[in-house]
CSV table of C-alpha atoms and ligand atoms in Angstrom, one decimal:
chain,number,residue,atom,x,y,z
A,12,UNK,CA,-0.3,-0.3,-0.4
A,13,UNK,CA,1.3,3.4,-0.6
A,14,UNK,CA,0.3,5.9,2.1
A,15,UNK,CA,0.2,9.9,2.2
A,16,UNK,CA,0.6,11.0,6.3
A,17,UNK,CA,0.7,14.5,7.0
A,18,UNK,CA,2.4,16.1,9.9
A,19,UNK,CA,4.4,12.4,9.9
A,20,UNK,CA,7.6,14.6,11.8
A,21,UNK,CA,5.7,15.7,15.2
A,22,UNK,CA,4.9,13.5,17.7
A,23,UNK,CA,2.0,10.8,16.9
A,24,UNK,CA,3.0,11.1,13.4
A,25,UNK,CA,6.5,9.9,14.0
A,26,UNK,CA,5.4,7.1,16.3
A,27,UNK,CA,3.1,6.1,13.9
A,28,UNK,CA,5.0,5.8,11.1
A,29,UNK,CA,7.9,4.0,13.2
A,30,UNK,CA,5.0,1.7,14.2
A,31,UNK,CA,3.7,1.1,10.4
A,32,UNK,CA,7.1,0.5,8.9
A,33,UNK,CA,7.9,-2.3,11.8
A,34,UNK,CA,4.8,-3.8,11.0
A,35,UNK,CA,4.1,-2.9,7.7
A,36,UNK,CA,7.6,-3.2,6.1
A,37,UNK,CA,7.1,-3.4,2.6
A,38,UNK,CA,4.3,-0.3,2.4
A,39,UNK,CA,5.2,2.7,1.0
A,40,UNK,CA,4.9,6.3,3.3
A,41,UNK,CA,5.2,9.4,1.8
A,42,UNK,CA,5.6,12.3,4.6
A,43,UNK,CA,4.1,15.8,4.2
A,44,UNK,CA,5.2,17.9,7.0
A,45,UNK,CA,5.4,21.6,6.8
A,46,UNK,CA,8.2,21.3,9.8
A,47,UNK,CA,6.6,24.1,11.9
A,48,UNK,CA,7.8,24.4,15.1
A,49,UNK,CA,6.5,21.7,16.3
A,50,UNK,CA,8.4,19.1,14.4
A,51,UNK,CA,11.8,17.5,14.7
A,52,UNK,CA,13.3,17.1,11.5
A,53,UNK,CA,15.5,14.1,13.0
A,54,UNK,CA,13.0,12.2,14.4
A,55,UNK,CA,12.8,9.3,11.1
A,56,UNK,CA,16.3,9.5,9.7
A,57,UNK,CA,16.5,5.9,10.3
A,58,UNK,CA,14.1,6.1,7.5
A,59,UNK,CA,16.0,8.7,5.0
A,60,UNK,CA,18.0,5.9,2.6
A,61,UNK,CA,14.8,3.9,2.6
A,62,UNK,CA,13.2,3.5,-1.0
A,63,UNK,CA,10.0,2.8,0.9
A,64,UNK,CA,9.9,6.4,2.5
A,65,UNK,CA,9.8,9.9,1.4
A,66,UNK,CA,9.8,12.9,3.0
A,67,UNK,CA,8.2,16.2,1.3
A,68,UNK,CA,8.7,19.4,3.5
A,69,UNK,CA,5.3,21.9,2.3
A,70,UNK,CA,2.2,22.9,3.1
A,71,UNK,CA,-1.3,20.6,3.6
A,72,UNK,CA,-2.7,24.2,1.9
A,73,UNK,CA,-0.8,24.0,-0.7
A,74,UNK,CA,-3.4,22.7,-3.5
A,75,UNK,CA,-0.8,22.0,-6.2
A,76,UNK,CA,1.3,19.8,-3.9
A,77,UNK,CA,-1.1,18.0,-2.2
A,78,UNK,CA,-2.9,17.2,-5.9
A,79,UNK,CA,0.5,15.8,-6.9
A,80,UNK,CA,1.0,13.6,-3.7
A,81,UNK,CA,-2.9,12.3,-3.6
A,82,UNK,CA,-2.6,11.5,-7.1
A,83,UNK,CA,0.0,8.8,-5.7
A,84,UNK,CA,-1.4,7.0,-2.7
A,85,UNK,CA,-4.8,4.7,-2.0
A,86,UNK,CA,-4.6,6.0,1.8
A,87,UNK,CA,-3.9,9.4,3.7
A,88,UNK,CA,-3.7,9.3,7.1
A,89,UNK,CA,-4.1,12.6,8.5
A,90,UNK,CA,-2.0,14.0,11.7
A,91,UNK,CA,-0.9,17.9,10.5
A,92,UNK,CA,-2.4,20.3,12.5
A,93,UNK,CA,-1.9,23.3,15.2
A,94,UNK,CA,-1.8,21.2,18.1
A,95,UNK,CA,-1.4,22.8,21.2
A,96,UNK,CA,-4.5,24.6,23.2
A,97,UNK,CA,-2.3,27.2,24.9
A,98,UNK,CA,-1.0,28.8,21.8
A,99,UNK,CA,-4.9,28.5,20.5
A,100,UNK,CA,-5.6,30.4,23.3
A,101,UNK,CA,-2.5,33.1,22.2
A,102,UNK,CA,-3.4,33.3,18.2
A,103,UNK,CA,-6.3,31.0,16.9
A,104,UNK,CA,-5.7,32.0,13.1
A,105,UNK,CA,-3.0,29.7,12.4
A,106,UNK,CA,-5.6,27.2,13.6
A,107,UNK,CA,-8.2,27.9,12.1
A,108,UNK,CA,-6.1,27.5,8.4
A,109,UNK,CA,-4.0,24.4,9.2
A,110,UNK,CA,-7.1,22.7,10.9
A,111,UNK,CA,-9.8,23.8,9.3
A,112,UNK,CA,-8.9,24.8,5.4
A,113,UNK,CA,-6.0,22.4,5.2
A,114,UNK,CA,-8.0,19.8,6.1
A,115,UNK,CA,-10.6,20.7,3.5
A,116,UNK,CA,-8.1,21.0,0.7
A,117,UNK,CA,-6.7,17.4,1.7
A,118,UNK,CA,-10.5,16.1,1.6
A,119,UNK,CA,-10.9,17.5,-2.1
A,120,UNK,CA,-7.6,15.5,-3.5
A,121,UNK,CA,-8.6,12.5,-1.5
A,122,UNK,CA,-12.4,12.7,-3.6
A,123,UNK,CA,-10.6,13.6,-6.8
A,124,UNK,CA,-8.5,10.4,-6.7
A,125,UNK,CA,-10.6,8.5,-5.0
A,126,UNK,CA,-8.5,8.0,-1.6
A,127,UNK,CA,-9.4,6.3,1.6
A,128,UNK,CA,-9.4,9.1,4.1
A,129,UNK,CA,-8.6,8.8,7.7
A,130,UNK,CA,-8.8,11.3,9.9
A,131,UNK,CA,-6.7,11.6,13.8
A,132,UNK,CA,-9.4,13.5,16.0
A,133,UNK,CA,-9.3,14.5,19.4
A,134,UNK,CA,-11.7,13.7,22.3
A,135,UNK,CA,-11.9,17.9,23.1
A,136,UNK,CA,-14.5,18.2,20.3
A,137,UNK,CA,-16.9,16.7,22.7
A,138,UNK,CA,-16.3,20.2,25.6
A,139,UNK,CA,-16.0,19.0,28.9
A,140,UNK,CA,-17.3,16.6,31.2
A,141,UNK,CA,-18.4,17.9,34.9
A,142,UNK,CA,-15.8,17.6,37.5
A,143,UNK,CA,-18.0,15.5,40.2
A,144,UNK,CA,-19.4,12.9,37.0
A,145,UNK,CA,-18.7,9.9,35.8
A,146,UNK,CA,-20.0,10.5,32.5
A,147,UNK,CA,-17.3,9.8,29.6
A,148,UNK,CA,-17.4,11.1,26.0
A,149,UNK,CA,-18.7,8.4,23.3
A,150,UNK,CA,-19.3,8.4,19.6
A,151,UNK,CA,-22.9,10.2,20.2
A,152,UNK,CA,-21.8,12.8,22.7
A,153,UNK,CA,-22.4,16.0,21.0
A,154,UNK,CA,-20.1,18.4,19.9
A,155,UNK,CA,-19.3,21.3,22.2
A,156,UNK,CA,-15.7,22.8,21.7
A,157,UNK,CA,-14.1,25.1,24.3
A,158,UNK,CA,-10.7,26.2,22.7
A,159,UNK,CA,-9.9,27.6,19.5
A,160,UNK,CA,-8.2,24.5,19.1
A,161,UNK,CA,-10.8,22.2,19.3
A,162,UNK,CA,-13.2,24.2,17.8
A,163,UNK,CA,-11.0,23.9,14.5
A,164,UNK,CA,-10.5,20.2,15.0
A,165,UNK,CA,-14.4,20.1,15.5
A,166,UNK,CA,-15.1,22.2,12.4
A,167,UNK,CA,-12.5,19.9,10.6
A,168,UNK,CA,-14.4,16.6,12.1
A,169,UNK,CA,-17.8,18.3,10.5
A,170,UNK,CA,-15.8,18.5,7.0
A,171,UNK,CA,-15.1,14.7,7.3
A,172,UNK,CA,-18.8,14.1,8.1
A,173,UNK,CA,-20.0,16.2,5.5
A,174,UNK,CA,-17.7,14.7,2.6
A,175,UNK,CA,-18.9,11.2,3.8
A,176,UNK,CA,-22.3,12.0,3.6
A,177,UNK,CA,-22.8,14.1,0.5
A,178,UNK,CA,-20.0,13.2,-1.7
A,179,UNK,CA,-19.7,9.1,-0.2
A,180,UNK,CA,-15.9,9.6,0.5
A,181,UNK,CA,-14.4,6.9,1.9
A,182,UNK,CA,-13.5,8.2,5.8
A,183,UNK,CA,-13.3,7.2,8.9
A,184,UNK,CA,-12.1,9.0,12.0
A,185,UNK,CA,-10.5,8.9,15.5
A,186,UNK,CA,-11.3,10.7,18.2
A,187,UNK,CA,-8.3,9.8,20.9
A,188,UNK,CA,-7.8,11.7,24.3
A,189,UNK,CA,-4.5,12.6,25.8
A,190,UNK,CA,-1.6,10.9,24.0
A,191,UNK,CA,1.8,10.7,25.5
A,192,UNK,CA,5.5,8.9,25.1
A,193,UNK,CA,8.5,9.1,23.4
A,194,UNK,CA,9.0,12.9,21.0
A,195,UNK,CA,6.0,14.3,22.3
A,196,UNK,CA,7.4,18.0,22.4
A,197,UNK,CA,8.2,19.8,25.5
A,198,UNK,CA,5.4,22.6,25.5
A,199,UNK,CA,2.9,19.3,26.8
A,200,UNK,CA,2.3,18.6,30.2
A,201,UNK,CA,4.4,15.5,30.6
A,202,UNK,CA,7.4,16.3,28.9
A,203,UNK,CA,7.5,19.4,30.0
A,204,UNK,CA,7.1,18.6,33.7
A,205,UNK,CA,9.7,15.4,33.4
A,206,UNK,CA,12.4,18.1,31.6
A,207,UNK,CA,11.6,20.4,34.5
A,208,UNK,CA,12.5,18.1,36.7
A,209,UNK,CA,15.6,16.9,35.0
A,210,UNK,CA,16.9,20.6,35.4
A,211,UNK,CA,15.8,21.1,38.8
A,212,UNK,CA,12.8,23.6,38.3
A,213,UNK,CA,9.4,23.7,39.7
A,214,UNK,CA,6.2,22.1,37.9
A,215,UNK,CA,3.7,25.0,36.7
A,216,UNK,CA,0.1,23.3,38.0
A,217,UNK,CA,-2.7,25.1,36.3
A,218,UNK,CA,-5.5,25.8,39.0
A,219,UNK,CA,-5.5,23.4,41.4
A,220,UNK,CA,-4.6,20.1,39.5
A,221,UNK,CA,-8.1,19.1,39.8
A,222,UNK,CA,-9.3,18.9,35.9
A,223,UNK,CA,-8.8,15.6,34.7
A,224,UNK,CA,-7.5,14.0,31.5
A,225,UNK,CA,-7.7,10.3,29.9
A,226,UNK,CA,-4.1,9.4,29.3
A,227,UNK,CA,-3.3,6.7,26.3
A,228,UNK,CA,0.3,5.8,25.7
A,229,UNK,CA,1.1,6.7,22.1
A,230,UNK,CA,2.0,3.1,21.0
A,231,UNK,CA,-1.5,1.9,21.9
A,232,UNK,CA,-3.0,5.1,19.8
A,233,UNK,CA,-1.1,4.2,17.0
A,234,UNK,CA,-2.6,0.3,17.0
A,235,UNK,CA,-5.9,1.6,17.3
A,236,UNK,CA,-5.2,4.1,14.0
A,237,UNK,CA,-3.9,0.5,12.4
A,238,UNK,CA,-7.0,-1.2,13.7
A,239,UNK,CA,-9.2,1.4,12.0
A,240,UNK,CA,-7.0,1.6,9.1
A,241,UNK,CA,-7.5,-2.1,8.6
A,242,UNK,CA,-10.8,-3.2,9.9
A,243,UNK,CA,-12.9,-0.2,10.3
A,244,UNK,CA,-16.4,0.7,8.8
A,245,UNK,CA,-16.3,3.6,6.4
A,246,UNK,CA,-17.9,6.5,7.4
A,247,UNK,CA,-17.5,5.5,11.1
A,248,UNK,CA,-16.4,7.3,13.8
A,249,UNK,CA,-14.1,5.5,16.7
A,250,UNK,CA,-13.6,7.3,20.4
A,251,UNK,CA,-10.2,6.1,21.4
A,252,UNK,CA,-8.9,6.2,25.2
A,253,UNK,CA,-6.4,5.1,28.2
A,254,UNK,CA,-7.3,1.9,30.4
A,255,UNK,CA,-8.5,4.7,33.8
A,256,UNK,CA,-10.4,7.0,32.4
A,257,UNK,CA,-10.1,10.5,33.9
A,258,UNK,CA,-6.8,11.2,36.0
A,259,UNK,CA,-6.9,14.3,37.6
A,260,UNK,CA,-3.7,16.1,36.8
A,261,UNK,CA,-2.3,16.7,40.1
A,262,UNK,CA,-2.9,12.4,40.6
A,263,UNK,CA,-0.5,11.9,37.6
A,264,UNK,CA,2.0,14.6,38.8
A,265,UNK,CA,2.3,12.6,42.2
A,266,UNK,CA,2.8,9.5,40.0
A,267,UNK,CA,5.4,10.6,37.9
A,268,UNK,CA,6.9,12.7,41.0
A,269,UNK,CA,7.6,9.0,42.3
A,270,UNK,CA,8.4,7.8,39.3
A,271,UNK,CA,11.0,10.1,39.1
A,272,UNK,CA,12.0,9.9,42.9
A,273,UNK,CA,11.2,13.5,43.9
A,274,UNK,CA,8.9,15.2,46.6
A,275,UNK,CA,6.0,17.3,46.0
A,276,UNK,CA,8.0,20.3,47.1
A,277,UNK,CA,8.4,21.4,43.4
A,278,UNK,CA,4.7,21.7,42.7
A,279,UNK,CA,3.8,25.2,42.3
A,280,UNK,CA,0.4,26.4,41.6
A,281,UNK,CA,-0.6,29.0,38.9
A,282,UNK,CA,-3.2,30.7,37.0
A,283,UNK,CA,-5.7,28.4,35.5
A,284,UNK,CA,-6.2,28.2,31.8
A,285,UNK,CA,-8.9,29.8,30.5
A,286,UNK,CA,-12.0,27.3,29.8
A,287,UNK,CA,-10.4,24.6,31.4
A,288,UNK,CA,-11.9,21.3,30.2
A,289,UNK,CA,-12.0,17.7,31.7
A,290,UNK,CA,-12.1,14.4,29.4
A,291,UNK,CA,-12.9,10.9,29.7
A,292,UNK,CA,-13.6,8.2,26.9
A,293,UNK,CA,-15.9,5.3,26.3
A,294,UNK,CA,-14.1,3.3,23.9
A,295,UNK,CA,-16.3,0.6,23.9
A,296,UNK,CA,-17.1,0.8,20.3
A,297,UNK,CA,-13.8,0.0,18.8
A,298,UNK,CA,-13.3,-2.4,21.8
A,299,UNK,CA,-16.0,-4.8,20.3
A,300,UNK,CA,-16.3,-4.1,16.7
A,301,UNK,CA,-12.7,-3.7,15.8
A,302,UNK,CA,-11.1,-5.8,19.2
A,303,UNK,CA,-8.6,-3.3,20.1
A,304,UNK,CA,-7.8,-2.0,23.8
A,305,UNK,CA,-4.8,-0.5,25.2
A,306,UNK,CA,-1.7,-2.5,26.2
A,307,UNK,CA,0.0,0.1,28.5
A,308,UNK,CA,-1.3,1.0,32.0
A,309,UNK,CA,-0.3,4.9,33.4
A,310,UNK,CA,2.1,3.1,35.5
A,311,UNK,CA,4.2,1.3,32.4
A,312,UNK,CA,3.2,3.8,30.2
A,313,UNK,CA,4.8,6.4,32.4
A,314,UNK,CA,7.8,4.4,33.5
A,315,UNK,CA,8.5,3.9,29.7
A,316,UNK,CA,7.8,8.0,29.0
A,317,UNK,CA,10.3,9.1,31.6
A,318,UNK,CA,13.0,6.3,30.8
A,319,UNK,CA,12.7,7.9,27.1
A,320,UNK,CA,13.1,11.4,27.9
A,321,UNK,CA,15.5,11.0,30.6
A,322,UNK,CA,17.9,9.4,27.8
A,323,UNK,CA,16.7,11.3,25.5
A,324,UNK,CA,17.9,15.2,26.3
A,325,UNK,CA,19.7,16.3,23.4
A,326,UNK,CA,16.1,15.7,21.6
A,327,UNK,CA,14.1,18.0,24.0
A,328,UNK,CA,17.1,20.5,25.1
A,329,UNK,CA,16.9,23.3,22.2
A,330,UNK,CA,12.5,22.5,21.2
A,331,UNK,CA,12.4,23.2,25.7
A,332,UNK,CA,14.5,26.9,25.1
A,333,UNK,CA,11.7,28.0,22.8
A,334,UNK,CA,8.7,26.4,24.9
A,335,UNK,CA,9.2,28.1,27.6
A,336,UNK,CA,10.2,31.0,26.2
A,337,UNK,CA,6.3,30.7,24.9
A,338,UNK,CA,4.9,30.2,28.1
A,339,UNK,CA,6.8,33.6,29.4
A,340,UNK,CA,5.0,35.5,26.6
A,341,UNK,CA,1.7,33.9,27.8
A,342,UNK,CA,1.9,34.9,31.5
A,343,UNK,CA,2.8,38.1,30.7
A,344,UNK,CA,-0.3,38.8,28.7
A,345,UNK,CA,-2.4,36.9,31.3
A,346,UNK,CA,-0.7,39.7,33.5
B,1,LIG,P1,2.2,18.1,16.8
B,1,LIG,O1,1.8,19.4,17.2
B,1,LIG,O2,3.5,17.2,17.8
B,1,LIG,O3,2.7,17.7,15.0
B,1,LIG,C1,2.2,18.2,14.3
B,1,LIG,C2,2.8,18.0,12.8
B,1,LIG,O4,1.9,19.1,11.9
B,1,LIG,C3,3.8,18.7,12.9
B,1,LIG,O5,5.1,17.8,12.5
B,1,LIG,C4,3.8,20.1,12.1
B,1,LIG,O6,5.3,20.3,11.5
B,1,LIG,C5,2.8,19.3,11.2
B,1,LIG,N1,2.2,20.4,10.3
B,1,LIG,C6,1.4,21.6,11.2
B,1,LIG,N2,1.0,22.4,10.2
B,1,LIG,C7,1.1,21.9,9.3
B,1,LIG,C8,0.8,22.2,7.9
B,1,LIG,N3,0.0,23.3,7.5
B,1,LIG,N4,0.9,21.7,6.8
B,1,LIG,C9,1.5,20.5,6.9
B,1,LIG,N5,2.3,19.8,8.0
B,1,LIG,C10,1.7,20.6,9.5
B,1,LIG,O7,0.8,17.1,17.0
B,1,LIG,P2,0.6,15.6,17.6
B,1,LIG,O8,0.4,15.7,18.8
B,1,LIG,O9,1.1,14.9,16.7
B,1,LIG,O10,-0.8,15.6,17.2
B,1,LIG,C11,-1.0,15.1,15.8
B,1,LIG,C12,-2.6,15.0,15.2
B,1,LIG,O11,-3.4,14.3,16.6
B,1,LIG,C13,-3.5,16.6,15.2
B,1,LIG,O12,-4.4,16.1,14.6
B,1,LIG,C14,-4.3,16.1,17.0
B,1,LIG,O13,-5.1,17.0,16.6
B,1,LIG,C15,-4.2,14.9,17.0
B,1,LIG,N6,-4.9,14.8,18.4
B,1,LIG,C16,-3.4,14.7,19.5
B,1,LIG,C17,-3.3,14.4,20.6
B,1,LIG,C18,-2.7,14.2,22.0
B,1,LIG,O14,-2.7,14.1,22.5
B,1,LIG,N7,-1.4,15.0,21.1
B,1,LIG,C19,-4.9,13.1,21.1
B,1,LIG,C20,-5.7,13.3,20.2
B,1,LIG,C21,-5.8,14.0,18.8
B,2,LIG,O1,2.6,23.3,32.3
B,2,LIG,C1,1.8,23.3,32.6
B,2,LIG,N1,0.5,22.9,33.3
B,2,LIG,C2,-0.4,22.2,33.1
B,2,LIG,O2,-1.2,22.2,34.5
B,2,LIG,C3,0.7,22.4,30.8
B,2,LIG,C4,1.4,22.7,29.7
B,2,LIG,C5,-0.2,21.7,31.4
B,2,LIG,N2,-1.2,21.7,32.3
B,2,LIG,C6,-2.8,21.0,32.6
B,2,LIG,C7,-3.4,21.3,31.7
B,2,LIG,C8,-4.0,20.4,31.0
B,2,LIG,O3,-5.5,20.0,32.0
B,2,LIG,O4,-2.0,19.7,32.0
B,2,LIG,C9,-3.5,19.3,31.2
B,2,LIG,C10,-3.0,18.6,29.8
B,2,LIG,O5,-2.6,19.7,29.4
B,2,LIG,P1,-1.6,19.8,27.7
B,2,LIG,O6,-0.6,19.1,27.4
B,2,LIG,O7,-1.5,21.1,27.3
B,2,LIG,O8,-2.5,18.6,27.0
B,2,LIG,P2,-4.4,19.1,26.8
B,2,LIG,O9,-4.6,20.4,26.7
B,2,LIG,O10,-5.2,18.3,27.7
B,2,LIG,O11,-4.2,18.4,25.0
B,2,LIG,C11,-3.6,17.4,24.6
B,2,LIG,O12,-5.1,16.4,24.5
B,2,LIG,C12,-5.5,16.2,23.6
B,2,LIG,C13,-3.0,17.6,23.3
B,2,LIG,O13,-2.4,18.7,22.9
B,2,LIG,C14,-4.3,18.0,22.4
B,2,LIG,O14,-3.4,18.1,20.7
B,2,LIG,C15,-5.2,16.8,22.3
B,2,LIG,O15,-6.3,16.9,21.3
């Protein structure tokens, strides 16, 4: 199979390409990535000389390039997006361009060449679960996004759904919860906190740390995408989440400190994120219909993640500086 991956030098795209080549070594991948601040060009150097891998630096908004690449493939797996909620609060405009118009550009080209489309989306499109409830998002939860990021992702999902209904595009969607693991940018919670602990810095916890997220180790997400690509029903959406359901940030951070052998004195409570959501996902549809379930527990996944960041400090040192510059500007704006 010849596959177009978008955003393959970001966090999940990198993990997915490594996973795919390990399990499908004869497939051919074209990786289209704009190389924004979130990408790391060194992530996939191991495939540079492989005849089955081609990297193309470019923008998913570039209609001519997208048309040319789409004409060569049977499947597109669309990861490319602006992905950070805090950045979307700082400046939403790029989120609309990449996440909405970029997805639309890809959909048009996929339709033209009858290419199977798999859209990578997020549980954030469903909004927020009440802090004291046991509710979970599922495929039938109404969309109710809170941030410019999740609004743009929700819009892209709606375009995929509209192309399925109106034009019979051969497409599927996965709405996944918070991923963690190797190659995640140090602007995101776990890499930021692991690297802060390594550097002896404080851990800035938003609000009281009571918001919760449903954590999924990135390799489990890659397996879920594989299941939907190979066995999923065209036109369907599948929710994907972790084994534990919602975990409060403060509880996750205490687990992290334990894994890294540190006490809680480095925790620092800071201003809350506006419209700070809570997430937990019911993934019984993908389990019952496609036989997928997570393998990693939060304990095994956290240990693997900490080990990777401790052993790969040169990977995050440079990008961390830029990430912390961003946070300095963001907190100055709040004042
Ligand atoms: P990321 O920010 O780490 O990577 C995004 C990648 O897309 C980067 O390599 C970047 O260069 C590329 N990109 C951005 N704009 C582009 C453009 N206009 N044209 C081409 N390439 C472009 O993101 P991630 O965390 O790997 O997320 C990947 C996808 O998964 C996103 O669609 C995101 O919404 C979704 N998702 C992420 C999570 C999570 O926890 N990280 C959870 C659920 C869903
Ligand atoms: O310094 C921090 N302190 C803190 O308390 C950071 C960076 C985050 N947080 C909190 C906010 C959230 O409750 O931790 C939680 C996780 O925050 P992020 O890492 O920014 O992730 P989140 O906003 O949950 O979104 C992530 O998961 C869903 C991805 O960035 C999205 O792309 C994906 O759709």
